[in-house]
Amino acid sequence: MTDFNDLPAHVWPRNAVRQEDGVVTIAGVPLPEIAEEYGTPVFVVDEDDFRSRCQDMARAFGGPENVHYASKAFLTRTIARWVDEEGLSLDVASLNELKIAQAADFPAGRITAHGNNKGADFLRACVQAGVGHVVLDSEQELVLLDCIAAAEQRVQQVMIRVKPGIEAHTHEAIATSHEDQKFGFSLASGSAFRAAEAAVRAPNLELVGLHCHVGSQVFDATGFTMAADRVLALYSRIHRELGVQLPELDLGGGYGIAYTEDEEALDVDEVAHDLLTAVAKTAAELGIDAPTVLVEPGRAIAGPGTVTVYEVGTVKDVTVDEGVTRRYLSVDGGMSDNIRPALYDSRYDARVVSRFTEAPGIPSRLVGSHCESGDILVRDAQFPSDIETGDLMAMAATGAYAYAMSSRYNAFGRPPVIAVRAGKTKLMLRRETVEDILALEA
Amino acid sequence: MTDFNDLPAHVWPRNAVRQEDGVVTIAGVPLPEIAEEYGTPVFVVDEDDFRSRCQDMARAFGGPENVHYASKAFLTRTIARWVDEEGLSLDVASLNELKIAQAADFPAGRITAHGNNKGADFLRACVQAGVGHVVLDSEQELVLLDCIAAAEQRVQQVMIRVKPGIEAHTHEAIATSHEDQKFGFSLASGSAFRAAEAAVRAPNLELVGLHCHVGSQVFDATGFTMAADRVLALYSRIHRELGVQLPELDLGGGYGIAYTEDEEALDVDEVAHDLLTAVAKTAAELGIDAPTVLVEPGRAIAGPGTVTVYEVGTVKDVTVDEGVTRRYLSVDGGMSDNIRPALYDSRYDARVVSRFTEAPGIPSRLVGSHCESGDILVRDAQFPSDIETGDLMAMAATGAYAYAMSSRYNAFGRPPVIAVRAGKTKLMLRRETVEDILALEA
Ligand SMILES: Cc1ncc(COP(=O)(O)O)c(C=O)c1O
Ligand SMILES: Cc1ncc(COP(=O)(O)O)c(C=O)c1O
């Protein structure tokens, strides 16, 4: 049975502790103090958690520069600086993500640019900035980038995004001929080889590797090795037919994290070890140099260290079936600050953080304040029966794809984001106000 | 077979026309001119379409004040002014929606406040502003509002939100005991009656009616009459047992619109006629005065008059099965400016608007530029085979719940919103820039 006072270590930030008075602190800062000072809802980021996951990834994959933080998961200037200070590389997937990285003085050489539809502005900005790698996603883009690089008198290092025909769902990896997605060049049809050939021949492009990404929130690591095996076969063909040894292999992101007590995060050390071993072995069998393996985790770095703190408002018991009652707990945020439950049916772990509770659990649903019945944060849970208006609840592992996908639905302003470290708070992003919303009016 | 040059009148803005040169204009303004001046993606709002739908609703429901535009569908200061000028009332569902209405000098007496978790700040602002109605959603709120009204020395008119036990899905209405939602008081359990009784007794509240909302994008109008019948039974009981005749009955929003050629919007005149007749008849049978019927359409007013104009970028053919090819057309927006396809599997009508096309259709998918394979705008369509990079495509009926739910995913700035009328454009909301995003950084 769940002890509602626990903070499962594999789900909550590394520096989350419930004190003797029942209050939860992160990095020594009591969450109620943050709520008091900045209001609710509020995102709280455990800086050391974020940095330590950068370090874990760096160690596992043989050096920080091999790990590209996928900034789409969550990007601010501060985050870009942390990533830089930890020596990691950075993935951007839009011109504005690149601009935010530049605003943080992130070294352009350690940036990789992604996207299925980059556009001339973005590509030009990449070349001008001196971005390390551009991952090419279509023939049109290849031609366009070569042109732009020529105009800028540069040779741009590029990778080719390939579809390895592997689908890594959360709990299983499937080898499939399924190619029905917008990203990449098909391995199976030969179009990936043709793109590599075109890139090798393009005067202002230098092909340094191939890229693939098998999925997100992956728990079955065989998907990564299956993909690596297939892609390496193309390395061998490129070596044989084009006489080029590609030095790098980018296997994308997707490392699964635990959102709820019953989940277990992918063991990064183990996966990295197996993956690097497999790549070395396959390369040896194919008679090619083993490329350096690059990875692009977003969620596994940014996700676990952040919680969202809400204040409980309306508490309402609803009879859902003969005699069965569900308690609806409304909080002061919702689908605007976290669309993932509505969009992906994602599950989360939420706990009272302002005090102990000894009450038994009852069937409950945590809902937001939006004018929409689908505005649900935790669909089906047992929560202690003594939760009442004014209690603070925090939802764990909200660091990735929550703020990044946040909206202003119902004209809610985005919550502030507060970094905590060694007993101190630092405002990372301030709360949005109605003035920010009205600022767009002509 | 679809003629790709058509603009189905029941889906596209009332003033959308394809000119003889193949270019689509709205209210006389060529969409390529707007794209040229403001860039893409861009929302274009046909002002007369919006206003005419206000007028249609007002006529159907016996007066503009009976129609409350649900501002959650799309709200800006300009929109609030249009609604005001047409004489309609306005629903708000958050403190910031109220503030935007106030910033447009919308008469507070014609505002109704909604929400499952309003909070003291919002309620106090309602009372201080002199908001016409507050729709009560819980016992806690009832007590709190009475208190706040007392402190402000006001009597606040209120309605009670009830769950009539009707679920109106898109294509059918179901009478059900299903009560499992966050909104409202249960009719069946008697809690709605008890709330009405408490409101009647509360010294600083004046109960003026009951409210219900059976669903959104409803095509089967029997859901509205079924709900009205059930709620009127409670009017009768309130009359009998509390001696109060409630003058108003708010039946919510949900009027379905056509997003695609094969859909047909709910006929508002017909529904209104049937609904008003049914309410009068049931009231007579129950021996009570027929209350004035109020409605709260959002989508049916804001939805059809707006299109989103995108520029086509990457064009890619993907072999999805032995020999079967799907063309992926990437555009320069996506799930950030319209989450509805990803969130609700919503379908849309998209057409080339910069020229004629005589090409045959091929299996196609319209996708956005986000770094996510689920970033799909039109999943499965036939599009003309001659669409190429640089063509402008517009997606119709994007006026409701697109901009309103838009995000900054991948640090995309929100598109601008341009109103058009009688050959003239007016900037309603400017494009968001990376500076807007960085403005939140501490
Ligand atoms: C190309 C690419 N790299 C990296 C990532 C990051 O994935 P995650 O946050 O699951 O690690 C994604 C996510 O979709 C992606 O598309
Ligand atoms: C209470 C209420 N009124 C009105 C509406 C507007 O609905 P629509 O835009 O479908 O007309 C909604 C939408 O969910 C609602 O919850």
Short mmCIF file of N, CA, C and O and ligand atoms in Angstrom, two decimals, chain A residues 57 68-73 91 93 114-115 135 161 183 211-218 224 250-257 295-302 400-401, chain B residues 370-373 409, ligand 1:
data_model
loop_
_atom_site.label_atom_id
_atom_site.label_comp_id
_atom_site.label_asym_id
_atom_site.label_seq_id
_atom_site.Cartn_x
_atom_site.Cartn_y
_atom_site.Cartn_z
N MET A 57 24.84 10.93 -17.71
CA MET A 57 24.80 10.65 -19.14
C MET A 57 26.19 10.77 -19.75
O MET A 57 26.60 9.95 -20.58
N HIS A 68 23.91 15.14 -26.34
CA HIS A 68 23.23 16.36 -26.79
C HIS A 68 21.94 16.49 -26.02
O HIS A 68 21.04 15.67 -26.19
N TYR A 69 21.84 17.49 -25.19
CA TYR A 69 20.57 17.72 -24.50
C TYR A 69 19.54 18.19 -25.52
O TYR A 69 19.78 19.17 -26.26
N ALA A 70 18.40 17.50 -25.58
CA ALA A 70 17.34 17.87 -26.54
C ALA A 70 16.54 19.03 -25.95
O ALA A 70 15.68 18.84 -25.09
N SER A 71 16.81 20.21 -26.43
CA SER A 71 16.28 21.41 -25.77
C SER A 71 14.77 21.53 -25.87
O SER A 71 14.15 22.25 -25.11
N LYS A 72 14.16 20.83 -26.84
CA LYS A 72 12.71 20.85 -26.92
C LYS A 72 12.02 20.42 -25.64
O LYS A 72 10.89 20.80 -25.39
N ALA A 73 12.70 19.61 -24.82
CA ALA A 73 12.09 19.15 -23.57
C ALA A 73 11.85 20.32 -22.61
O ALA A 73 10.81 20.38 -21.95
N ASP A 91 20.89 20.08 -28.68
CA ASP A 91 20.06 19.98 -29.89
C ASP A 91 19.07 21.11 -29.93
O ASP A 91 18.39 21.37 -28.93
N ALA A 93 15.72 22.61 -32.42
CA ALA A 93 14.83 22.16 -33.49
C ALA A 93 14.05 23.30 -34.10
O ALA A 93 13.04 23.09 -34.77
N HIS A 114 18.01 20.34 -35.76
CA HIS A 114 17.05 19.34 -36.21
C HIS A 114 15.84 19.97 -36.86
O HIS A 114 15.60 21.16 -36.69
N GLY A 115 15.02 19.13 -37.50
CA GLY A 115 13.72 19.59 -37.97
C GLY A 115 13.40 19.03 -39.34
O GLY A 115 14.28 18.87 -40.18
N VAL A 135 21.32 18.23 -39.05
CA VAL A 135 20.81 16.91 -39.39
C VAL A 135 19.82 17.06 -40.54
O VAL A 135 18.75 17.62 -40.37
N ARG A 161 19.40 12.09 -41.42
CA ARG A 161 18.46 11.38 -40.55
C ARG A 161 17.87 10.21 -41.31
O ARG A 161 17.31 10.39 -42.40
N PHE A 183 9.71 12.28 -40.65
CA PHE A 183 11.15 12.47 -40.49
C PHE A 183 11.97 11.48 -41.30
O PHE A 183 11.63 10.30 -41.39
N HIS A 211 21.95 9.71 -38.42
CA HIS A 211 21.17 9.96 -37.22
C HIS A 211 19.89 9.15 -37.28
O HIS A 211 19.28 9.02 -38.35
N CYS A 212 19.48 8.61 -36.15
CA CYS A 212 18.13 8.05 -36.08
C CYS A 212 17.58 8.24 -34.68
O CYS A 212 18.32 8.47 -33.73
N HIS A 213 16.28 8.18 -34.58
CA HIS A 213 15.60 8.38 -33.29
C HIS A 213 14.42 7.41 -33.30
O HIS A 213 13.56 7.52 -34.17
N VAL A 214 14.41 6.49 -32.36
CA VAL A 214 13.43 5.41 -32.48
C VAL A 214 12.13 5.65 -31.71
O VAL A 214 11.16 4.91 -31.89
N GLY A 215 12.12 6.67 -30.85
CA GLY A 215 10.88 6.90 -30.11
C GLY A 215 11.18 7.63 -28.82
O GLY A 215 12.32 8.01 -28.57
N SER A 216 10.16 7.85 -28.04
CA SER A 216 10.32 8.61 -26.81
C SER A 216 9.74 7.80 -25.64
O SER A 216 8.86 6.96 -25.85
N GLN A 217 10.27 8.04 -24.46
CA GLN A 217 9.83 7.32 -23.26
C GLN A 217 9.93 5.81 -23.51
O GLN A 217 9.01 5.02 -23.28
N VAL A 218 11.14 5.42 -23.97
CA VAL A 218 11.44 4.03 -24.33
C VAL A 218 11.95 3.28 -23.10
O VAL A 218 12.81 3.79 -22.38
N PHE A 224 17.25 0.48 -29.43
CA PHE A 224 18.44 1.26 -29.77
C PHE A 224 19.48 0.39 -30.50
O PHE A 224 20.06 0.81 -31.50
N ASP A 250 24.62 9.05 -34.45
CA ASP A 250 23.72 9.69 -33.48
C ASP A 250 22.47 8.84 -33.34
O ASP A 250 21.71 8.66 -34.30
N LEU A 251 22.26 8.31 -32.14
CA LEU A 251 21.14 7.38 -31.93
C LEU A 251 19.93 8.04 -31.28
O LEU A 251 19.00 7.36 -30.82
N GLY A 252 19.91 9.37 -31.20
CA GLY A 252 18.71 10.06 -30.75
C GLY A 252 18.46 9.96 -29.26
O GLY A 252 19.33 9.55 -28.49
N GLY A 253 17.26 10.36 -28.87
CA GLY A 253 16.88 10.36 -27.46
C GLY A 253 15.88 9.26 -27.17
O GLY A 253 15.85 8.26 -27.87
N GLY A 254 15.09 9.49 -26.13
CA GLY A 254 14.00 8.57 -25.86
C GLY A 254 14.12 7.77 -24.58
O GLY A 254 13.25 6.94 -24.30
N TYR A 255 15.16 8.01 -23.78
CA TYR A 255 15.38 7.24 -22.56
C TYR A 255 14.24 7.44 -21.56
O TYR A 255 13.99 8.55 -21.10
N GLY A 256 13.56 6.36 -21.26
CA GLY A 256 12.35 6.43 -20.43
C GLY A 256 12.63 6.76 -18.98
O GLY A 256 13.64 6.34 -18.42
N ILE A 257 11.76 7.54 -18.38
CA ILE A 257 11.87 7.87 -16.95
C ILE A 257 10.62 7.37 -16.22
O ILE A 257 9.61 7.05 -16.85
N VAL A 295 24.18 10.68 -28.33
CA VAL A 295 22.78 10.51 -27.93
C VAL A 295 22.16 11.87 -27.64
O VAL A 295 22.87 12.85 -27.42
N GLU A 296 20.82 11.90 -27.63
CA GLU A 296 20.10 13.16 -27.49
C GLU A 296 18.98 13.07 -26.46
O GLU A 296 17.81 13.27 -26.79
N PRO A 297 19.31 12.80 -25.22
CA PRO A 297 18.24 12.71 -24.22
C PRO A 297 17.68 14.09 -23.87
O PRO A 297 18.43 15.06 -23.71
N GLY A 298 16.37 14.18 -23.79
CA GLY A 298 15.74 15.40 -23.31
C GLY A 298 15.08 15.11 -21.97
O GLY A 298 15.51 15.56 -20.91
N ARG A 299 14.06 14.26 -22.04
CA ARG A 299 13.29 13.91 -20.87
C ARG A 299 14.14 13.36 -19.72
O ARG A 299 13.94 13.74 -18.56
N ALA A 300 15.10 12.48 -20.03
CA ALA A 300 15.85 11.81 -18.97
C ALA A 300 16.76 12.79 -18.23
O ALA A 300 17.19 12.51 -17.11
N ILE A 301 17.05 13.92 -18.83
CA ILE A 301 17.84 14.95 -18.13
C ILE A 301 16.94 15.95 -17.43
O ILE A 301 17.11 16.25 -16.25
N ALA A 302 15.95 16.47 -18.16
CA ALA A 302 15.15 17.57 -17.60
C ALA A 302 13.95 17.10 -16.79
O ALA A 302 13.45 17.84 -15.95
N ALA A 400 10.05 17.92 -18.21
CA ALA A 400 10.16 17.80 -19.67
C ALA A 400 8.77 17.86 -20.29
O ALA A 400 7.85 17.19 -19.83
N TYR A 401 8.64 18.65 -21.35
CA TYR A 401 7.41 18.70 -22.15
C TYR A 401 6.18 19.17 -21.38
O TYR A 401 5.06 18.93 -21.81
N HIS B 370 7.19 20.82 -36.09
CA HIS B 370 7.70 20.51 -34.75
C HIS B 370 8.47 19.20 -34.75
O HIS B 370 8.24 18.32 -35.57
N CYS B 371 9.37 19.13 -33.79
CA CYS B 371 10.22 17.96 -33.68
C CYS B 371 9.46 16.87 -32.94
O CYS B 371 9.78 16.53 -31.81
N GLU B 372 8.43 16.35 -33.58
CA GLU B 372 7.58 15.34 -32.93
C GLU B 372 6.74 14.69 -34.02
O GLU B 372 6.10 15.39 -34.81
N SER B 373 6.73 13.37 -34.07
CA SER B 373 6.04 12.72 -35.19
C SER B 373 4.52 12.87 -35.09
O SER B 373 3.83 12.77 -36.11
N TYR B 409 5.61 25.62 -28.15
CA TYR B 409 6.42 24.41 -28.27
C TYR B 409 7.53 24.64 -29.31
O TYR B 409 7.30 25.29 -30.33
C1 LIG C 1 15.39 13.85 -32.91
C2 LIG C 1 15.07 13.80 -31.47
N1 LIG C 1 16.07 13.77 -30.57
C3 LIG C 1 15.83 13.75 -29.25
C4 LIG C 1 14.56 13.74 -28.75
C5 LIG C 1 14.38 13.75 -27.27
O1 LIG C 1 13.62 12.68 -26.81
P1 LIG C 1 13.50 12.41 -25.25
O2 LIG C 1 13.14 13.68 -24.58
O3 LIG C 1 12.45 11.38 -25.15
O4 LIG C 1 14.83 11.91 -24.78
C6 LIG C 1 13.48 13.75 -29.64
C7 LIG C 1 12.11 13.71 -29.12
O5 LIG C 1 11.14 13.48 -29.75
C8 LIG C 1 13.74 13.79 -31.03
O6 LIG C 1 12.75 13.83 -31.91
#
